[in-house]
Amino acid sequence: MASPRELRRRIKSISSTAQITRAMQMVAASKMHKAQQATLLTRPFAQLLYRIQRHATTHAREFTHPLLEVREVRKRAVILIGTDKGLCGGLNTNLFRAASQFDPATTVFITAGKKASQFIARTGRQLAAEFTFTDSPRHAEARPIATFARDMFLKGEVDEVKIVVTRFINTLSQQAAVAEFLPIGEIKLLQIPGAETEAELAADTTEYIFEPNPEAVLSFLFGHYLNILIYRALLEAKASEQSARMVSMKNATDNASSLIKDLTLEYNKLRQGNITKELLEIAGGQLGNE
């Protein structure tokens, strides 16, 4: 059984830890609100751009573009978007589990976030490029990632590109997701709200006229579409990270408070027992003197 002094030391140590986790919870909560707002505000635009892309590429007759070319997949690239820091529960574990499904021999990784790069190095996978992004992702941070992946595809270094990212659902729920990036086409692995199915698109007989021509319009559209797709993925990743960290720190704070309560109760019982024992010894000594 621990002594009162040892119990006091434990209580003090856990209290200090609880203060740290409570502060981290408050910081994460503040960042979480901003990240969630940015993600939710961007989703409608990204979804609209995806629907425009599907309509345009489906109805542009006899139009071909290198970014639409479907090839036999001999080698693929995976854009893996992780976090810079830990303390966010099982977020990275679930993300890396999704990334592990790809064959290391035929897959190269493009990472964003330190934890993603560390995972690739630790598991001996091929790293093609490493990027960073801030707590408030900007469109300018997404462009280099999209450009690098696009260039690899156009040069024939890879035959397809996929994105592995944590999708923000709500504060308590985040889900590792895989989505198609290149070649440009239908996103099958990730549900896009409001997007028509391929059958619905094919049944649409509306005639579309592209000015000045389909090549100019779609080439312009593709560049923005790829940039926005990566930008949205960065926002989803950051909202998921801050939400998971806030919940994780709250759980740590609650657990520390519960442990402090139990140790304080044990300390008080032990202290009361020692006081009672001392009183009995004093009373016994006085009776002996009489």
PDB file of C-alpha atoms in Angstrom:
ATOM      1  CA  MET A   1       0.000   0.000   0.000  1.00  0.00           C
ATOM      2  CA  ALA A   2       1.316   3.446  -0.948  1.00  0.00           C
ATOM      3  CA  SER A   3       2.140   5.951   1.775  1.00  0.00           C
ATOM      4  CA  PRO A   4       0.284   9.280   2.078  1.00  0.00           C
ATOM      5  CA  ARG A   5       3.376  11.067   0.795  1.00  0.00           C
ATOM      6  CA  GLU A   6       3.488   8.826  -2.299  1.00  0.00           C
ATOM      7  CA  LEU A   7      -0.233   9.379  -2.915  1.00  0.00           C
ATOM      8  CA  ARG A   8       0.208  13.153  -2.623  1.00  0.00           C
ATOM      9  CA  ARG A   9       3.049  12.994  -5.153  1.00  0.00           C
ATOM     10  CA  ARG A  10       0.892  11.021  -7.605  1.00  0.00           C
ATOM     11  CA  ILE A  11      -2.045  13.397  -7.222  1.00  0.00           C
ATOM     12  CA  LYS A  12       0.196  16.410  -7.851  1.00  0.00           C
ATOM     13  CA  SER A  13       1.753  14.803 -10.936  1.00  0.00           C
ATOM     14  CA  ILE A  14      -1.608  13.825 -12.438  1.00  0.00           C
ATOM     15  CA  SER A  15      -3.027  17.291 -11.699  1.00  0.00           C
ATOM     16  CA  SER A  16      -0.169  18.869 -13.649  1.00  0.00           C
ATOM     17  CA  THR A  17      -0.840  16.514 -16.558  1.00  0.00           C
ATOM     18  CA  ALA A  18      -4.554  17.311 -16.451  1.00  0.00           C
ATOM     19  CA  GLN A  19      -3.804  21.032 -16.679  1.00  0.00           C
ATOM     20  CA  ILE A  20      -1.715  20.414 -19.805  1.00  0.00           C
ATOM     21  CA  THR A  21      -4.321  18.207 -21.497  1.00  0.00           C
ATOM     22  CA  ARG A  22      -7.079  20.711 -20.621  1.00  0.00           C
ATOM     23  CA  ALA A  23      -5.075  23.518 -22.221  1.00  0.00           C
ATOM     24  CA  MET A  24      -4.419  21.389 -25.309  1.00  0.00           C
ATOM     25  CA  GLN A  25      -8.123  20.562 -25.466  1.00  0.00           C
ATOM     26  CA  MET A  26      -9.024  24.255 -25.496  1.00  0.00           C
ATOM     27  CA  VAL A  27      -6.470  25.036 -28.213  1.00  0.00           C
ATOM     28  CA  ALA A  28      -7.649  22.108 -30.332  1.00  0.00           C
ATOM     29  CA  ALA A  29     -11.284  23.149 -29.872  1.00  0.00           C
ATOM     30  CA  SER A  30     -10.510  26.636 -31.179  1.00  0.00           C
ATOM     31  CA  LYS A  31      -8.624  25.306 -34.205  1.00  0.00           C
ATOM     32  CA  MET A  32     -11.267  22.628 -34.751  1.00  0.00           C
ATOM     33  CA  HIS A  33     -14.042  25.207 -35.133  1.00  0.00           C
ATOM     34  CA  LYS A  34     -12.101  27.131 -37.799  1.00  0.00           C
ATOM     35  CA  ALA A  35     -11.103  23.950 -39.660  1.00  0.00           C
ATOM     36  CA  GLN A  36     -14.639  22.577 -39.621  1.00  0.00           C
ATOM     37  CA  GLN A  37     -16.091  25.836 -40.930  1.00  0.00           C
ATOM     38  CA  ALA A  38     -13.557  25.956 -43.775  1.00  0.00           C
ATOM     39  CA  THR A  39     -14.273  22.339 -44.709  1.00  0.00           C
ATOM     40  CA  LEU A  40     -18.050  22.657 -44.673  1.00  0.00           C
ATOM     41  CA  LEU A  41     -17.970  25.916 -46.652  1.00  0.00           C
ATOM     42  CA  THR A  42     -15.706  24.417 -49.346  1.00  0.00           C
ATOM     43  CA  ARG A  43     -17.627  21.166 -49.846  1.00  0.00           C
ATOM     44  CA  PRO A  44     -20.502  22.589 -51.964  1.00  0.00           C
ATOM     45  CA  PHE A  45     -18.077  24.277 -54.364  1.00  0.00           C
ATOM     46  CA  ALA A  46     -15.950  21.134 -54.727  1.00  0.00           C
ATOM     47  CA  GLN A  47     -19.057  19.028 -55.304  1.00  0.00           C
ATOM     48  CA  LEU A  48     -20.357  21.474 -57.912  1.00  0.00           C
ATOM     49  CA  LEU A  49     -17.008  21.465 -59.705  1.00  0.00           C
ATOM     50  CA  TYR A  50     -17.044  17.666 -59.740  1.00  0.00           C
ATOM     51  CA  ARG A  51     -20.539  17.612 -61.255  1.00  0.00           C
ATOM     52  CA  ILE A  52     -19.460  20.122 -63.916  1.00  0.00           C
ATOM     53  CA  GLN A  53     -16.437  17.949 -64.699  1.00  0.00           C
ATOM     54  CA  ARG A  54     -18.588  14.835 -65.123  1.00  0.00           C
ATOM     55  CA  HIS A  55     -21.112  16.615 -67.360  1.00  0.00           C
ATOM     56  CA  ALA A  56     -18.404  18.228 -69.458  1.00  0.00           C
ATOM     57  CA  THR A  57     -16.284  15.132 -70.009  1.00  0.00           C
ATOM     58  CA  THR A  58     -19.347  12.954 -70.657  1.00  0.00           C
ATOM     59  CA  HIS A  59     -20.845  15.247 -73.299  1.00  0.00           C
ATOM     60  CA  ALA A  60     -17.690  16.530 -75.014  1.00  0.00           C
ATOM     61  CA  ARG A  61     -17.933  14.404 -78.132  1.00  0.00           C
ATOM     62  CA  GLU A  62     -14.710  13.038 -79.593  1.00  0.00           C
ATOM     63  CA  PHE A  63     -12.666  14.990 -77.058  1.00  0.00           C
ATOM     64  CA  THR A  64      -9.449  13.432 -75.790  1.00  0.00           C
ATOM     65  CA  HIS A  65      -6.983  14.696 -73.221  1.00  0.00           C
ATOM     66  CA  PRO A  66      -3.876  13.113 -71.631  1.00  0.00           C
ATOM     67  CA  LEU A  67      -5.400  13.517 -68.153  1.00  0.00           C
ATOM     68  CA  LEU A  68      -8.390  11.382 -69.214  1.00  0.00           C
ATOM     69  CA  GLU A  69      -6.289   8.502 -70.521  1.00  0.00           C
ATOM     70  CA  VAL A  70      -7.090   5.214 -68.804  1.00  0.00           C
ATOM     71  CA  ARG A  71      -4.068   2.913 -68.863  1.00  0.00           C
ATOM     72  CA  GLU A  72      -3.230  -0.516 -67.554  1.00  0.00           C
ATOM     73  CA  VAL A  73      -1.993   0.060 -64.012  1.00  0.00           C
ATOM     74  CA  ARG A  74       1.591  -1.108 -63.740  1.00  0.00           C
ATOM     75  CA  LYS A  75       2.578   1.583 -61.246  1.00  0.00           C
ATOM     76  CA  ARG A  76       0.500   3.983 -59.198  1.00  0.00           C
ATOM     77  CA  ALA A  77       1.061   7.003 -57.009  1.00  0.00           C
ATOM     78  CA  VAL A  78      -0.781   7.569 -53.736  1.00  0.00           C
ATOM     79  CA  ILE A  79      -1.151  11.024 -52.212  1.00  0.00           C
ATOM     80  CA  LEU A  80      -1.135  10.320 -48.475  1.00  0.00           C
ATOM     81  CA  ILE A  81      -2.328  13.218 -46.305  1.00  0.00           C
ATOM     82  CA  GLY A  82      -1.559  12.786 -42.601  1.00  0.00           C
ATOM     83  CA  THR A  83      -0.922  15.010 -39.607  1.00  0.00           C
ATOM     84  CA  ASP A  84       2.158  16.871 -38.398  1.00  0.00           C
ATOM     85  CA  LYS A  85       1.644  15.893 -34.749  1.00  0.00           C
ATOM     86  CA  GLY A  86       0.271  12.995 -32.752  1.00  0.00           C
ATOM     87  CA  LEU A  87      -2.101  12.997 -29.757  1.00  0.00           C
ATOM     88  CA  CYS A  88      -5.132  12.547 -32.008  1.00  0.00           C
ATOM     89  CA  GLY A  89      -6.287   9.061 -31.039  1.00  0.00           C
ATOM     90  CA  GLY A  90      -6.384   6.416 -33.747  1.00  0.00           C
ATOM     91  CA  LEU A  91      -6.651   8.900 -36.608  1.00  0.00           C
ATOM     92  CA  ASN A  92      -3.256   8.195 -38.181  1.00  0.00           C
ATOM     93  CA  THR A  93      -3.465   4.479 -37.429  1.00  0.00           C
ATOM     94  CA  ASN A  94      -6.673   4.144 -39.435  1.00  0.00           C
ATOM     95  CA  LEU A  95      -5.258   6.312 -42.220  1.00  0.00           C
ATOM     96  CA  PHE A  96      -2.076   4.262 -42.533  1.00  0.00           C
ATOM     97  CA  ARG A  97      -4.078   1.044 -42.482  1.00  0.00           C
ATOM     98  CA  ALA A  98      -5.905   2.281 -45.580  1.00  0.00           C
ATOM     99  CA  ALA A  99      -2.593   3.214 -47.226  1.00  0.00           C
ATOM    100  CA  SER A 100      -1.119  -0.215 -46.469  1.00  0.00           C
ATOM    101  CA  GLN A 101      -3.529  -1.929 -48.851  1.00  0.00           C
ATOM    102  CA  PHE A 102      -1.454  -0.780 -51.843  1.00  0.00           C
ATOM    103  CA  ASP A 103       1.362  -3.033 -53.049  1.00  0.00           C
ATOM    104  CA  PRO A 104       4.690  -1.426 -51.978  1.00  0.00           C
ATOM    105  CA  ALA A 105       6.433  -2.837 -55.055  1.00  0.00           C
ATOM    106  CA  THR A 106       4.196  -0.960 -57.508  1.00  0.00           C
ATOM    107  CA  THR A 107       3.259   2.118 -55.463  1.00  0.00           C
ATOM    108  CA  VAL A 108       5.067   5.403 -54.842  1.00  0.00           C
ATOM    109  CA  PHE A 109       3.811   7.846 -52.242  1.00  0.00           C
ATOM    110  CA  ILE A 110       3.431  11.607 -52.256  1.00  0.00           C
ATOM    111  CA  THR A 111       3.006  12.710 -48.660  1.00  0.00           C
ATOM    112  CA  ALA A 112       1.625  15.783 -46.916  1.00  0.00           C
ATOM    113  CA  GLY A 113       2.242  15.961 -43.167  1.00  0.00           C
ATOM    114  CA  LYS A 114       5.201  14.745 -41.103  1.00  0.00           C
ATOM    115  CA  LYS A 115       3.431  11.676 -39.726  1.00  0.00           C
ATOM    116  CA  ALA A 116       2.689  10.454 -43.260  1.00  0.00           C
ATOM    117  CA  SER A 117       6.355  10.839 -44.257  1.00  0.00           C
ATOM    118  CA  GLN A 118       7.489   9.033 -41.120  1.00  0.00           C
ATOM    119  CA  PHE A 119       5.123   6.155 -41.873  1.00  0.00           C
ATOM    120  CA  ILE A 120       6.524   5.764 -45.400  1.00  0.00           C
ATOM    121  CA  ALA A 121      10.122   5.817 -44.100  1.00  0.00           C
ATOM    122  CA  ARG A 122       9.352   3.432 -41.238  1.00  0.00           C
ATOM    123  CA  THR A 123       7.684   0.840 -43.477  1.00  0.00           C
ATOM    124  CA  GLY A 124      10.271   1.038 -46.251  1.00  0.00           C
ATOM    125  CA  ARG A 125       7.891   2.247 -48.955  1.00  0.00           C
ATOM    126  CA  GLN A 126       8.863   4.452 -51.893  1.00  0.00           C
ATOM    127  CA  LEU A 127       8.606   8.208 -51.279  1.00  0.00           C
ATOM    128  CA  ALA A 128       8.392  10.357 -54.413  1.00  0.00           C
ATOM    129  CA  ALA A 129       7.858  13.744 -52.745  1.00  0.00           C
ATOM    130  CA  GLU A 130       7.095  15.290 -49.376  1.00  0.00           C
ATOM    131  CA  PHE A 131       4.964  18.387 -48.796  1.00  0.00           C
ATOM    132  CA  THR A 132       3.829  20.368 -45.763  1.00  0.00           C
ATOM    133  CA  PHE A 133       0.696  22.370 -45.010  1.00  0.00           C
ATOM    134  CA  THR A 134      -0.383  24.654 -42.203  1.00  0.00           C
ATOM    135  CA  ASP A 135      -3.164  24.467 -39.617  1.00  0.00           C
ATOM    136  CA  SER A 136      -5.210  26.669 -41.948  1.00  0.00           C
ATOM    137  CA  PRO A 137      -4.593  25.111 -45.389  1.00  0.00           C
ATOM    138  CA  ARG A 138      -4.469  27.513 -48.305  1.00  0.00           C
ATOM    139  CA  HIS A 139      -5.186  26.920 -51.971  1.00  0.00           C
ATOM    140  CA  ALA A 140      -1.562  27.832 -52.718  1.00  0.00           C
ATOM    141  CA  GLU A 141      -0.421  24.844 -50.632  1.00  0.00           C
ATOM    142  CA  ALA A 142      -2.560  22.456 -52.672  1.00  0.00           C
ATOM    143  CA  ARG A 143      -1.298  23.509 -56.112  1.00  0.00           C
ATOM    144  CA  PRO A 144       2.257  22.084 -55.823  1.00  0.00           C
ATOM    145  CA  ILE A 145       0.889  18.694 -54.702  1.00  0.00           C
ATOM    146  CA  ALA A 146      -1.606  18.548 -57.574  1.00  0.00           C
ATOM    147  CA  THR A 147       1.027  19.726 -60.075  1.00  0.00           C
ATOM    148  CA  PHE A 148       3.590  17.138 -58.969  1.00  0.00           C
ATOM    149  CA  ALA A 149       1.081  14.274 -59.219  1.00  0.00           C
ATOM    150  CA  ARG A 150      -0.199  15.525 -62.566  1.00  0.00           C
ATOM    151  CA  ASP A 151       3.325  15.726 -64.007  1.00  0.00           C
ATOM    152  CA  MET A 152       4.108  12.171 -62.892  1.00  0.00           C
ATOM    153  CA  PHE A 153       0.973  10.958 -64.663  1.00  0.00           C
ATOM    154  CA  LEU A 154       1.598  12.946 -67.860  1.00  0.00           C
ATOM    155  CA  LYS A 155       5.230  11.740 -68.054  1.00  0.00           C
ATOM    156  CA  GLY A 156       4.067   8.144 -67.788  1.00  0.00           C
ATOM    157  CA  GLU A 157       5.907   7.544 -64.508  1.00  0.00           C
ATOM    158  CA  VAL A 158       2.636   6.282 -62.993  1.00  0.00           C
ATOM    159  CA  ASP A 159      -0.573   5.001 -64.563  1.00  0.00           C
ATOM    160  CA  GLU A 160      -2.985   6.242 -61.898  1.00  0.00           C
ATOM    161  CA  VAL A 161      -3.025   8.464 -58.821  1.00  0.00           C
ATOM    162  CA  LYS A 162      -5.192   8.023 -55.738  1.00  0.00           C
ATOM    163  CA  ILE A 163      -5.707  10.114 -52.613  1.00  0.00           C
ATOM    164  CA  VAL A 164      -5.740   8.592 -49.112  1.00  0.00           C
ATOM    165  CA  VAL A 165      -7.069  11.046 -46.555  1.00  0.00           C
ATOM    166  CA  THR A 166      -9.176  11.178 -43.411  1.00  0.00           C
ATOM    167  CA  ARG A 167     -12.657  12.429 -44.252  1.00  0.00           C
ATOM    168  CA  PHE A 168     -14.365  14.660 -41.702  1.00  0.00           C
ATOM    169  CA  ILE A 169     -17.866  13.440 -40.802  1.00  0.00           C
ATOM    170  CA  ASN A 170     -18.486  15.194 -37.482  1.00  0.00           C
ATOM    171  CA  THR A 171     -16.614  16.083 -34.311  1.00  0.00           C
ATOM    172  CA  LEU A 172     -16.779  12.530 -32.982  1.00  0.00           C
ATOM    173  CA  SER A 173     -16.351  10.674 -36.255  1.00  0.00           C
ATOM    174  CA  GLN A 174     -13.640  10.725 -38.898  1.00  0.00           C
ATOM    175  CA  GLN A 175     -13.139   8.087 -41.580  1.00  0.00           C
ATOM    176  CA  ALA A 176     -10.101   7.082 -43.628  1.00  0.00           C
ATOM    177  CA  ALA A 177     -11.064   7.315 -47.296  1.00  0.00           C
ATOM    178  CA  VAL A 178      -9.540   6.516 -50.691  1.00  0.00           C
ATOM    179  CA  ALA A 179     -10.514   8.557 -53.755  1.00  0.00           C
ATOM    180  CA  GLU A 180      -9.546   8.595 -57.435  1.00  0.00           C
ATOM    181  CA  PHE A 181      -7.441  11.538 -58.597  1.00  0.00           C
ATOM    182  CA  LEU A 182      -6.007  10.602 -62.004  1.00  0.00           C
ATOM    183  CA  PRO A 183      -6.985   9.781 -64.659  1.00  0.00           C
ATOM    184  CA  ILE A 184      -9.815  12.287 -64.384  1.00  0.00           C
ATOM    185  CA  GLY A 185     -13.158  10.537 -64.380  1.00  0.00           C
ATOM    186  CA  GLU A 186     -15.802   9.231 -62.038  1.00  0.00           C
ATOM    187  CA  ILE A 187     -14.914   9.101 -58.345  1.00  0.00           C
ATOM    188  CA  LYS A 188     -16.091   5.630 -57.371  1.00  0.00           C
ATOM    189  CA  LEU A 189     -14.409   5.034 -54.011  1.00  0.00           C
ATOM    190  CA  LEU A 190     -15.828   8.120 -52.292  1.00  0.00           C
ATOM    191  CA  GLN A 191     -19.479   9.131 -52.242  1.00  0.00           C
ATOM    192  CA  ILE A 192     -20.084  12.618 -53.636  1.00  0.00           C
ATOM    193  CA  PRO A 193     -23.465  14.010 -52.481  1.00  0.00           C
ATOM    194  CA  GLY A 194     -25.615  15.297 -55.312  1.00  0.00           C
ATOM    195  CA  ALA A 195     -23.519  13.744 -58.085  1.00  0.00           C
ATOM    196  CA  GLU A 196     -25.353  11.956 -60.881  1.00  0.00           C
ATOM    197  CA  THR A 197     -24.546   8.341 -61.631  1.00  0.00           C
ATOM    198  CA  GLU A 198     -22.866   7.392 -64.892  1.00  0.00           C
ATOM    199  CA  ALA A 199     -26.175   5.945 -66.125  1.00  0.00           C
ATOM    200  CA  GLU A 200     -27.960   9.228 -65.416  1.00  0.00           C
ATOM    201  CA  LEU A 201     -25.252  11.188 -67.196  1.00  0.00           C
ATOM    202  CA  ALA A 202     -25.413   8.901 -70.234  1.00  0.00           C
ATOM    203  CA  ALA A 203     -29.207   9.229 -70.392  1.00  0.00           C
ATOM    204  CA  ASP A 204     -28.982  13.036 -70.448  1.00  0.00           C
ATOM    205  CA  THR A 205     -29.497  14.091 -74.084  1.00  0.00           C
ATOM    206  CA  THR A 206     -28.822  17.780 -73.491  1.00  0.00           C
ATOM    207  CA  GLU A 207     -26.447  19.209 -76.101  1.00  0.00           C
ATOM    208  CA  TYR A 208     -23.499  21.227 -74.810  1.00  0.00           C
ATOM    209  CA  ILE A 209     -21.621  23.831 -76.845  1.00  0.00           C
ATOM    210  CA  PHE A 210     -18.096  24.728 -75.728  1.00  0.00           C
ATOM    211  CA  GLU A 211     -16.661  28.113 -76.672  1.00  0.00           C
ATOM    212  CA  PRO A 212     -14.142  28.682 -78.076  1.00  0.00           C
ATOM    213  CA  ASN A 213     -13.734  24.871 -78.218  1.00  0.00           C
ATOM    214  CA  PRO A 214     -13.862  21.816 -75.930  1.00  0.00           C
ATOM    215  CA  GLU A 215     -10.061  21.622 -75.680  1.00  0.00           C
ATOM    216  CA  ALA A 216      -9.694  25.145 -74.291  1.00  0.00           C
ATOM    217  CA  VAL A 217     -12.609  24.888 -71.879  1.00  0.00           C
ATOM    218  CA  LEU A 218     -11.811  21.457 -70.467  1.00  0.00           C
ATOM    219  CA  SER A 219      -8.059  22.033 -70.230  1.00  0.00           C
ATOM    220  CA  PHE A 220      -8.800  25.122 -68.131  1.00  0.00           C
ATOM    221  CA  LEU A 221     -11.355  23.195 -66.058  1.00  0.00           C
ATOM    222  CA  PHE A 222      -9.054  20.235 -65.384  1.00  0.00           C
ATOM    223  CA  GLY A 223      -6.326  22.357 -63.816  1.00  0.00           C
ATOM    224  CA  HIS A 224      -8.723  24.007 -61.380  1.00  0.00           C
ATOM    225  CA  TYR A 225     -10.525  20.748 -60.695  1.00  0.00           C
ATOM    226  CA  LEU A 226      -7.339  18.936 -59.611  1.00  0.00           C
ATOM    227  CA  ASN A 227      -6.202  21.848 -57.442  1.00  0.00           C
ATOM    228  CA  ILE A 228      -9.567  22.099 -55.693  1.00  0.00           C
ATOM    229  CA  LEU A 229      -9.662  18.333 -55.135  1.00  0.00           C
ATOM    230  CA  ILE A 230      -6.351  18.459 -53.257  1.00  0.00           C
ATOM    231  CA  TYR A 231      -7.345  21.643 -51.426  1.00  0.00           C
ATOM    232  CA  ARG A 232     -10.520  20.003 -50.194  1.00  0.00           C
ATOM    233  CA  ALA A 233      -8.550  16.931 -49.087  1.00  0.00           C
ATOM    234  CA  LEU A 234      -6.195  19.142 -47.026  1.00  0.00           C
ATOM    235  CA  LEU A 235      -9.151  20.840 -45.362  1.00  0.00           C
ATOM    236  CA  GLU A 236     -10.809  17.502 -44.603  1.00  0.00           C
ATOM    237  CA  ALA A 237      -7.565  16.194 -43.100  1.00  0.00           C
ATOM    238  CA  LYS A 238      -7.064  19.244 -40.890  1.00  0.00           C
ATOM    239  CA  ALA A 239     -10.682  19.296 -39.654  1.00  0.00           C
ATOM    240  CA  SER A 240     -10.403  15.590 -38.830  1.00  0.00           C
ATOM    241  CA  GLU A 241      -7.087  16.089 -37.035  1.00  0.00           C
ATOM    242  CA  GLN A 242      -8.258  18.944 -34.810  1.00  0.00           C
ATOM    243  CA  SER A 243     -11.546  17.185 -34.003  1.00  0.00           C
ATOM    244  CA  ALA A 244      -9.769  13.947 -33.089  1.00  0.00           C
ATOM    245  CA  ARG A 245      -7.200  15.809 -30.973  1.00  0.00           C
ATOM    246  CA  MET A 246      -9.869  17.765 -29.100  1.00  0.00           C
ATOM    247  CA  VAL A 247     -11.776  14.566 -28.285  1.00  0.00           C
ATOM    248  CA  SER A 248      -8.567  12.751 -27.336  1.00  0.00           C
ATOM    249  CA  MET A 249      -7.455  15.543 -24.984  1.00  0.00           C
ATOM    250  CA  LYS A 250     -10.928  15.743 -23.440  1.00  0.00           C
ATOM    251  CA  ASN A 251     -10.854  12.008 -22.741  1.00  0.00           C
ATOM    252  CA  ALA A 252      -7.371  12.334 -21.245  1.00  0.00           C
ATOM    253  CA  THR A 253      -8.518  15.197 -19.015  1.00  0.00           C
ATOM    254  CA  ASP A 254     -11.616  13.285 -17.888  1.00  0.00           C
ATOM    255  CA  ASN A 255      -9.534  10.185 -17.123  1.00  0.00           C
ATOM    256  CA  ALA A 256      -7.052  12.266 -15.134  1.00  0.00           C
ATOM    257  CA  SER A 257      -9.870  13.878 -13.132  1.00  0.00           C
ATOM    258  CA  SER A 258     -11.349  10.480 -12.374  1.00  0.00           C
ATOM    259  CA  LEU A 259      -7.971   9.132 -11.290  1.00  0.00           C
ATOM    260  CA  ILE A 260      -7.337  12.174  -9.076  1.00  0.00           C
ATOM    261  CA  LYS A 261     -10.722  11.632  -7.436  1.00  0.00           C
ATOM    262  CA  ASP A 262      -9.949   7.969  -6.709  1.00  0.00           C
ATOM    263  CA  LEU A 263      -6.452   8.728  -5.378  1.00  0.00           C
ATOM    264  CA  THR A 264      -7.768  11.574  -3.209  1.00  0.00           C
ATOM    265  CA  LEU A 265     -10.352   9.244  -1.701  1.00  0.00           C
ATOM    266  CA  GLU A 266      -7.668   6.632  -1.033  1.00  0.00           C
ATOM    267  CA  TYR A 267      -5.393   9.306   0.456  1.00  0.00           C
ATOM    268  CA  ASN A 268      -8.130  10.588   2.784  1.00  0.00           C
ATOM    269  CA  LYS A 269      -8.979   7.057   3.947  1.00  0.00           C
ATOM    270  CA  LEU A 270      -5.323   6.280   4.613  1.00  0.00           C
ATOM    271  CA  ARG A 271      -4.788   9.603   6.395  1.00  0.00           C
ATOM    272  CA  GLN A 272      -7.902   9.116   8.509  1.00  0.00           C
ATOM    273  CA  GLY A 273      -6.774   5.609   9.369  1.00  0.00           C
ATOM    274  CA  ASN A 274      -3.376   6.872  10.486  1.00  0.00           C
ATOM    275  CA  ILE A 275      -4.974   9.604  12.629  1.00  0.00           C
ATOM    276  CA  THR A 276      -7.285   7.071  14.244  1.00  0.00           C
ATOM    277  CA  LYS A 277      -4.344   4.762  14.905  1.00  0.00           C
ATOM    278  CA  GLU A 278      -2.348   7.562  16.537  1.00  0.00           C
ATOM    279  CA  LEU A 279      -5.333   8.559  18.726  1.00  0.00           C
ATOM    280  CA  LEU A 280      -5.751   4.970  19.873  1.00  0.00           C
ATOM    281  CA  GLU A 281      -2.051   4.759  20.703  1.00  0.00           C
ATOM    282  CA  ILE A 282      -2.255   8.005  22.687  1.00  0.00           C
ATOM    283  CA  ALA A 283      -5.358   6.808  24.534  1.00  0.00           C
ATOM    284  CA  GLY A 284      -3.734   3.439  25.191  1.00  0.00           C
ATOM    285  CA  GLY A 285      -0.620   5.129  26.606  1.00  0.00           C
ATOM    286  CA  GLN A 286      -2.680   7.292  28.980  1.00  0.00           C
ATOM    287  CA  LEU A 287      -4.604   4.266  30.255  1.00  0.00           C
ATOM    288  CA  GLY A 288      -1.327   2.467  30.834  1.00  0.00           C
ATOM    289  CA  ASN A 289       0.020   5.361  32.920  1.00  0.00           C
ATOM    290  CA  GLU A 290      -3.092   5.362  35.083  1.00  0.00           C
TER     291      GLU A 290
END
